GROMACS .gro file of N, CA and C in nm:
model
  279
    1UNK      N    1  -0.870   1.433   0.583
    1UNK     CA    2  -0.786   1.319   0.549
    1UNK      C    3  -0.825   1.272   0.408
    2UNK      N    4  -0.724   1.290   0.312
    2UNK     CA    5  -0.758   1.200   0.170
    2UNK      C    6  -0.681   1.027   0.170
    3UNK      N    7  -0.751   0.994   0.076
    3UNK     CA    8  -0.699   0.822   0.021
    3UNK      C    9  -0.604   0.801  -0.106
    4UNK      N   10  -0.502   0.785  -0.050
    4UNK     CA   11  -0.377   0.717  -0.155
    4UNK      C   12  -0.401   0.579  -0.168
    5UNK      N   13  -0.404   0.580  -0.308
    5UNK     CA   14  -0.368   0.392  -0.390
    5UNK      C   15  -0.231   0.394  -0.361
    6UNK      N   16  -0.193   0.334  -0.314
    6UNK     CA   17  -0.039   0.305  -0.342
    6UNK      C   18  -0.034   0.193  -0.422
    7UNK      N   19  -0.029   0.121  -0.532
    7UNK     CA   20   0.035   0.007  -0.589
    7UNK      C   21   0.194   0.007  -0.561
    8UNK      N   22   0.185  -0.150  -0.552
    8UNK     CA   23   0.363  -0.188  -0.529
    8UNK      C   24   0.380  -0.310  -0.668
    9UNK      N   25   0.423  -0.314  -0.748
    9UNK     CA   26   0.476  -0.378  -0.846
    9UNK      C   27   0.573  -0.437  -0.863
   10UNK      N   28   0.605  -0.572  -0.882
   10UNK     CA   29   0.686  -0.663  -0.780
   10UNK      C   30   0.798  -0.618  -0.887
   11UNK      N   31   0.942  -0.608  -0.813
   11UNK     CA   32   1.043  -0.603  -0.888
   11UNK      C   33   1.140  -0.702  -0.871
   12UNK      N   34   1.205  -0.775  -0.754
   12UNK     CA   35   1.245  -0.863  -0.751
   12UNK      C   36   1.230  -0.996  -0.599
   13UNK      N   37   1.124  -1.093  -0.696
   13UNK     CA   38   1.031  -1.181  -0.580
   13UNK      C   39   1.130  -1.211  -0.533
   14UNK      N   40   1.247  -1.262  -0.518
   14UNK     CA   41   1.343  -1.300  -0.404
   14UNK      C   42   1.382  -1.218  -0.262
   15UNK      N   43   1.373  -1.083  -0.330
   15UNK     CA   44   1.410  -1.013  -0.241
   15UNK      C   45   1.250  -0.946  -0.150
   16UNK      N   46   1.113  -0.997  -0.235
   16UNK     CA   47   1.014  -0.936  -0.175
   16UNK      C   48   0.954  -1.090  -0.088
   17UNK      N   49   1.039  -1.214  -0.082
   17UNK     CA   50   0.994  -1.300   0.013
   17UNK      C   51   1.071  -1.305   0.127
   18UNK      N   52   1.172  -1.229   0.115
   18UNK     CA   53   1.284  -1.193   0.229
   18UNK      C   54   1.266  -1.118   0.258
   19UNK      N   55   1.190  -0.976   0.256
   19UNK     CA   56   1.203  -0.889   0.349
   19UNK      C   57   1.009  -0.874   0.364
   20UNK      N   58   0.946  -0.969   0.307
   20UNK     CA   59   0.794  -0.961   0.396
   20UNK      C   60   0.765  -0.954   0.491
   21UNK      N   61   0.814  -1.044   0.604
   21UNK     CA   62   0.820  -0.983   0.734
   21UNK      C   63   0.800  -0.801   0.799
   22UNK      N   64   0.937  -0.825   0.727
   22UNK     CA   65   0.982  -0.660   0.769
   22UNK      C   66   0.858  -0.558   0.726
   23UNK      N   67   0.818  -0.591   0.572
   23UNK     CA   68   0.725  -0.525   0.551
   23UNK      C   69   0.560  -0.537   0.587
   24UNK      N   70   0.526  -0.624   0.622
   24UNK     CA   71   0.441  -0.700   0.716
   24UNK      C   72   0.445  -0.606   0.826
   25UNK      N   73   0.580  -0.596   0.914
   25UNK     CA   74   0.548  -0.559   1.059
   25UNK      C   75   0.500  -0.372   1.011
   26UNK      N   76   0.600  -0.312   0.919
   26UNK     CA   77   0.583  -0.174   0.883
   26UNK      C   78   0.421  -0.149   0.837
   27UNK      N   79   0.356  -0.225   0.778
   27UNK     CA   80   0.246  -0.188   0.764
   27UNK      C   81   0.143  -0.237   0.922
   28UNK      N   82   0.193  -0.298   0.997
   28UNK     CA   83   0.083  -0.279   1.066
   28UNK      C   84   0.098  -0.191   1.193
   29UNK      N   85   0.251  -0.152   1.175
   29UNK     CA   86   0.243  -0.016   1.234
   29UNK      C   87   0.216   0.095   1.191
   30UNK      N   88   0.199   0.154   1.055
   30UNK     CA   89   0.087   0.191   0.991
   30UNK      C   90  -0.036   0.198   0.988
   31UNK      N   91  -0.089   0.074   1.068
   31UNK     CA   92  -0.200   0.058   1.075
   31UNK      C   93  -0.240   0.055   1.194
   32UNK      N   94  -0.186   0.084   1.297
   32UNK     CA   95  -0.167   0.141   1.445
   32UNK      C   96  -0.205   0.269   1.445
   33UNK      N   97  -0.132   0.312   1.352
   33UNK     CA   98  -0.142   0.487   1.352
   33UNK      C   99  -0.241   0.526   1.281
   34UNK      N  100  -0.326   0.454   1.236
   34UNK     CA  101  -0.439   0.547   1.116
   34UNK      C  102  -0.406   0.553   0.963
   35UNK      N  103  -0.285   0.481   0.955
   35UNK     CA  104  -0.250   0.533   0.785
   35UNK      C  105  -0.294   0.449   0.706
   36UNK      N  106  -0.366   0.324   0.750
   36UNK     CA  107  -0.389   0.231   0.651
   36UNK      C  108  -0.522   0.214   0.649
   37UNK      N  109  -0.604   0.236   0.526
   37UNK     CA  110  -0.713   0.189   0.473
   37UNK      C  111  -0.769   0.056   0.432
   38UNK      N  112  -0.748   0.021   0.388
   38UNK     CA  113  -0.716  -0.077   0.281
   38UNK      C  114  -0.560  -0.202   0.231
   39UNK      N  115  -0.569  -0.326   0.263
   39UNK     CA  116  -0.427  -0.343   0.186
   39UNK      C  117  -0.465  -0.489   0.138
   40UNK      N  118  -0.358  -0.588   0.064
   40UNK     CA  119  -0.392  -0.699   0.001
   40UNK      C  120  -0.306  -0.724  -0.133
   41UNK      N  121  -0.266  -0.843  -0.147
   41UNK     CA  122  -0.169  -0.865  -0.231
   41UNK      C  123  -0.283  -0.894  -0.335
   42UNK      N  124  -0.201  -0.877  -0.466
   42UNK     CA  125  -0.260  -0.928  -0.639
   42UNK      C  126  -0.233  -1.081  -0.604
   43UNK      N  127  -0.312  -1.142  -0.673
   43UNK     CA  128  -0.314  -1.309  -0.694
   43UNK      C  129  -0.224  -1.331  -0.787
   44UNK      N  130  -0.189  -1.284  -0.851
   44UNK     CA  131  -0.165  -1.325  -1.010
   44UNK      C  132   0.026  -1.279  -0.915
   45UNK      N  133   0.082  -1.244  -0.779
   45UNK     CA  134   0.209  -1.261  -0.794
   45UNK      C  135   0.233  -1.142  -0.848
   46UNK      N  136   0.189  -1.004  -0.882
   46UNK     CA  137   0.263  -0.919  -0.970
   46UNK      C  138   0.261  -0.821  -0.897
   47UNK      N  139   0.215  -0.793  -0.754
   47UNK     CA  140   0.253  -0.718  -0.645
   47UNK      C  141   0.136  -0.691  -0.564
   48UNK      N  142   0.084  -0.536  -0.501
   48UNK     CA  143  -0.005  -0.530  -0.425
   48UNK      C  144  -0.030  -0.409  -0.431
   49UNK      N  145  -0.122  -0.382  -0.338
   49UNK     CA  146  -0.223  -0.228  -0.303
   49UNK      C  147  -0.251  -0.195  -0.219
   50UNK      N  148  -0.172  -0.102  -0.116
   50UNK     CA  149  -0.239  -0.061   0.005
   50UNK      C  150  -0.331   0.043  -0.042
   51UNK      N  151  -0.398   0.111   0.031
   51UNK     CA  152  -0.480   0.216   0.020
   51UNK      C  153  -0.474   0.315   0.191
   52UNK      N  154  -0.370   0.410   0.163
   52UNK     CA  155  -0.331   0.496   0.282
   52UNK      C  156  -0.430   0.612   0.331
   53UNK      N  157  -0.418   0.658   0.389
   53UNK     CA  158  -0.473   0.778   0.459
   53UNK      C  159  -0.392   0.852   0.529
   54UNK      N  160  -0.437   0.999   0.416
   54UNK     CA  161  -0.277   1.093   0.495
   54UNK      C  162  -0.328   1.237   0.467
   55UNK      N  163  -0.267   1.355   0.543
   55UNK     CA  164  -0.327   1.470   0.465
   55UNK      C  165  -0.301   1.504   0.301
   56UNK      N  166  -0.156   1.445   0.253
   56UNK     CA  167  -0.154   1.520   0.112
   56UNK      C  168  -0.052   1.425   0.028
   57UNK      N  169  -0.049   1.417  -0.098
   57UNK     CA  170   0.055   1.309  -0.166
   57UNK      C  171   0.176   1.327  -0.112
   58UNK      N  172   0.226   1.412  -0.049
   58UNK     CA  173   0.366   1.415   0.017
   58UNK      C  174   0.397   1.323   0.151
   59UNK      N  175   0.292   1.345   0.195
   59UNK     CA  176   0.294   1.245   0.335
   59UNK      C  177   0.289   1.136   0.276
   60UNK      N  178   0.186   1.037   0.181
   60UNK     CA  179   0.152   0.947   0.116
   60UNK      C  180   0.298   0.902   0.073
   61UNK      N  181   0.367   0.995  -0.026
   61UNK     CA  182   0.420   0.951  -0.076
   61UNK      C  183   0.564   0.869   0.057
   62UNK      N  184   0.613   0.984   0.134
   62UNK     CA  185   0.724   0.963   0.235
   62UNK      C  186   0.684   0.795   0.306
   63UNK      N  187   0.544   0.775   0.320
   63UNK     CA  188   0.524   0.659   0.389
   63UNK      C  189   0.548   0.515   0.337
   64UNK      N  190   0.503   0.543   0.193
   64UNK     CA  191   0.551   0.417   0.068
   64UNK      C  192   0.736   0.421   0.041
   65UNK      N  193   0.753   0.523   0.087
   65UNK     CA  194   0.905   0.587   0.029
   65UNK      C  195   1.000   0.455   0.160
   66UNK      N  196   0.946   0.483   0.263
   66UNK     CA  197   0.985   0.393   0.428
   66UNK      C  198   0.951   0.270   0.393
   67UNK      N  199   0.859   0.212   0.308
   67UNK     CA  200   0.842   0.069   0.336
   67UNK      C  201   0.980  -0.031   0.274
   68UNK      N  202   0.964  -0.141   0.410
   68UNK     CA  203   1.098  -0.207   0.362
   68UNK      C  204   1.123  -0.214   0.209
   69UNK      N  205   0.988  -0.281   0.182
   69UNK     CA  206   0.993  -0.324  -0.014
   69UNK      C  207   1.024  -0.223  -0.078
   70UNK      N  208   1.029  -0.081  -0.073
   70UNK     CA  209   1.077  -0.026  -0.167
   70UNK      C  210   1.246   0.046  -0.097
   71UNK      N  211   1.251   0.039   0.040
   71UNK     CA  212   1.366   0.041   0.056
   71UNK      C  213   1.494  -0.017   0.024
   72UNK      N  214   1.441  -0.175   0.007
   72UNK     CA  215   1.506  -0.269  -0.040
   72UNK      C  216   1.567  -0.302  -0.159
   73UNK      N  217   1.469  -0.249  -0.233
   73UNK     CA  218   1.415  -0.245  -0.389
   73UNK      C  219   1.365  -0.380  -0.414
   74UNK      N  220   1.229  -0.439  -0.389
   74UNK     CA  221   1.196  -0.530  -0.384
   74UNK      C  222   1.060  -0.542  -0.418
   75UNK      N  223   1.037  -0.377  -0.448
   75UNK     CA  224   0.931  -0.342  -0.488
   75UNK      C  225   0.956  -0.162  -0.526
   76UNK      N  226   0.858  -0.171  -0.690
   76UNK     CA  227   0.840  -0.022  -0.702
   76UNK      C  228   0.724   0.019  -0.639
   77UNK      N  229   0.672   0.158  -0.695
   77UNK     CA  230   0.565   0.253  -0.613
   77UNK      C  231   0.501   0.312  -0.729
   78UNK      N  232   0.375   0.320  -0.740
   78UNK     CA  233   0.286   0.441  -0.805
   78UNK      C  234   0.200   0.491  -0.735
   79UNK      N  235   0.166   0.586  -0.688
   79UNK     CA  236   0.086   0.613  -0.556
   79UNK      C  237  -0.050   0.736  -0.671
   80UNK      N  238  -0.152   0.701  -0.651
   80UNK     CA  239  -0.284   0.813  -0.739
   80UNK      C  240  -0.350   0.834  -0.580
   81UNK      N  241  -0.392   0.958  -0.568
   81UNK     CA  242  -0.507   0.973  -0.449
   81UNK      C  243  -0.652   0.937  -0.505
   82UNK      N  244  -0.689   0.864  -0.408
   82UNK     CA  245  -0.836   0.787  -0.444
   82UNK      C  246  -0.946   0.855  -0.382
   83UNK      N  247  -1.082   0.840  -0.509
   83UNK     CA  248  -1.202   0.902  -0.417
   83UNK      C  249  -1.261   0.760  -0.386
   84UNK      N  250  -1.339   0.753  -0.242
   84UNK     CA  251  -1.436   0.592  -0.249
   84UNK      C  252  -1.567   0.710  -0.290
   85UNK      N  253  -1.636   0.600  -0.384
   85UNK     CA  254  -1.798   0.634  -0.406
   85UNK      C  255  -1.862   0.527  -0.316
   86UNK      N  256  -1.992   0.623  -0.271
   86UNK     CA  257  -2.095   0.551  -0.204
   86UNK      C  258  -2.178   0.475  -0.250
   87UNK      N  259  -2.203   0.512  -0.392
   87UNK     CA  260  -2.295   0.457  -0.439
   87UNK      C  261  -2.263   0.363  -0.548
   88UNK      N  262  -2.211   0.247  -0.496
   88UNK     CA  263  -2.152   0.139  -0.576
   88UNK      C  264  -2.319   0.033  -0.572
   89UNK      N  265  -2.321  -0.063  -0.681
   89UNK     CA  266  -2.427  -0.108  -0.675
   89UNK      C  267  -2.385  -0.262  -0.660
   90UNK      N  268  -2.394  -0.343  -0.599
   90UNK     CA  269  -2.382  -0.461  -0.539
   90UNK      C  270  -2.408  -0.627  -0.650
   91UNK      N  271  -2.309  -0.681  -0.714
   91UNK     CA  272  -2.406  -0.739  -0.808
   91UNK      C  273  -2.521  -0.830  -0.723
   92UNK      N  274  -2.594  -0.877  -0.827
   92UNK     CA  275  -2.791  -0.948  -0.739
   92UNK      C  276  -2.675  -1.120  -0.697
   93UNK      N  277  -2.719  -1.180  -0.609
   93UNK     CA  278  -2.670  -1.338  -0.606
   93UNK      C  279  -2.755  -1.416  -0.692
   0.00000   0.00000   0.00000
């Protein structure tokens, strides 16, 4: 199993506060099934980042391709496959 970034890049907020729900429920049936890693909106309003799990950018891609927000057009897509490193270093408190 590899890790897709998916970024979603808001294209039009009217239409991505109207169909959140929808996309809400699609990702957590996604996340029923194993496909979701990672997810969480940008603060700054300028969209979000799931982080999928799939065998290959084709699957990755078909799954971002289904979400309401980009069905809608309410959101675009850039999808990169991600490595996680282990050895991240923690800043000191």
């Amino acid at each position: 199993m590899k890790y897709f970034a998916a970024l979603s890049p808001m294209l039009d907020e009217g239409k991505s506060q109207k169909y959140r729900p929808d996309h809400l429920d699609y990702l957590k049936e996604k996340e029923n099934e194993g496909k979701v890693f990672a997810k969480g909106r940008f603060t700054d309003g300028t969209g979000g980042l799931v982080i999928y799990m799939a065998e290959n950018l084709e699957e990755a891609e078909a799954i971002v391709k289904n979400d309401p927000y980009v069905v809608k057009g309410a959101r675009d897509y850039e999808i990169h496959e991600w490595v996680m490193t282990t050895d991240a270093v923690l800043p000191e408190k």
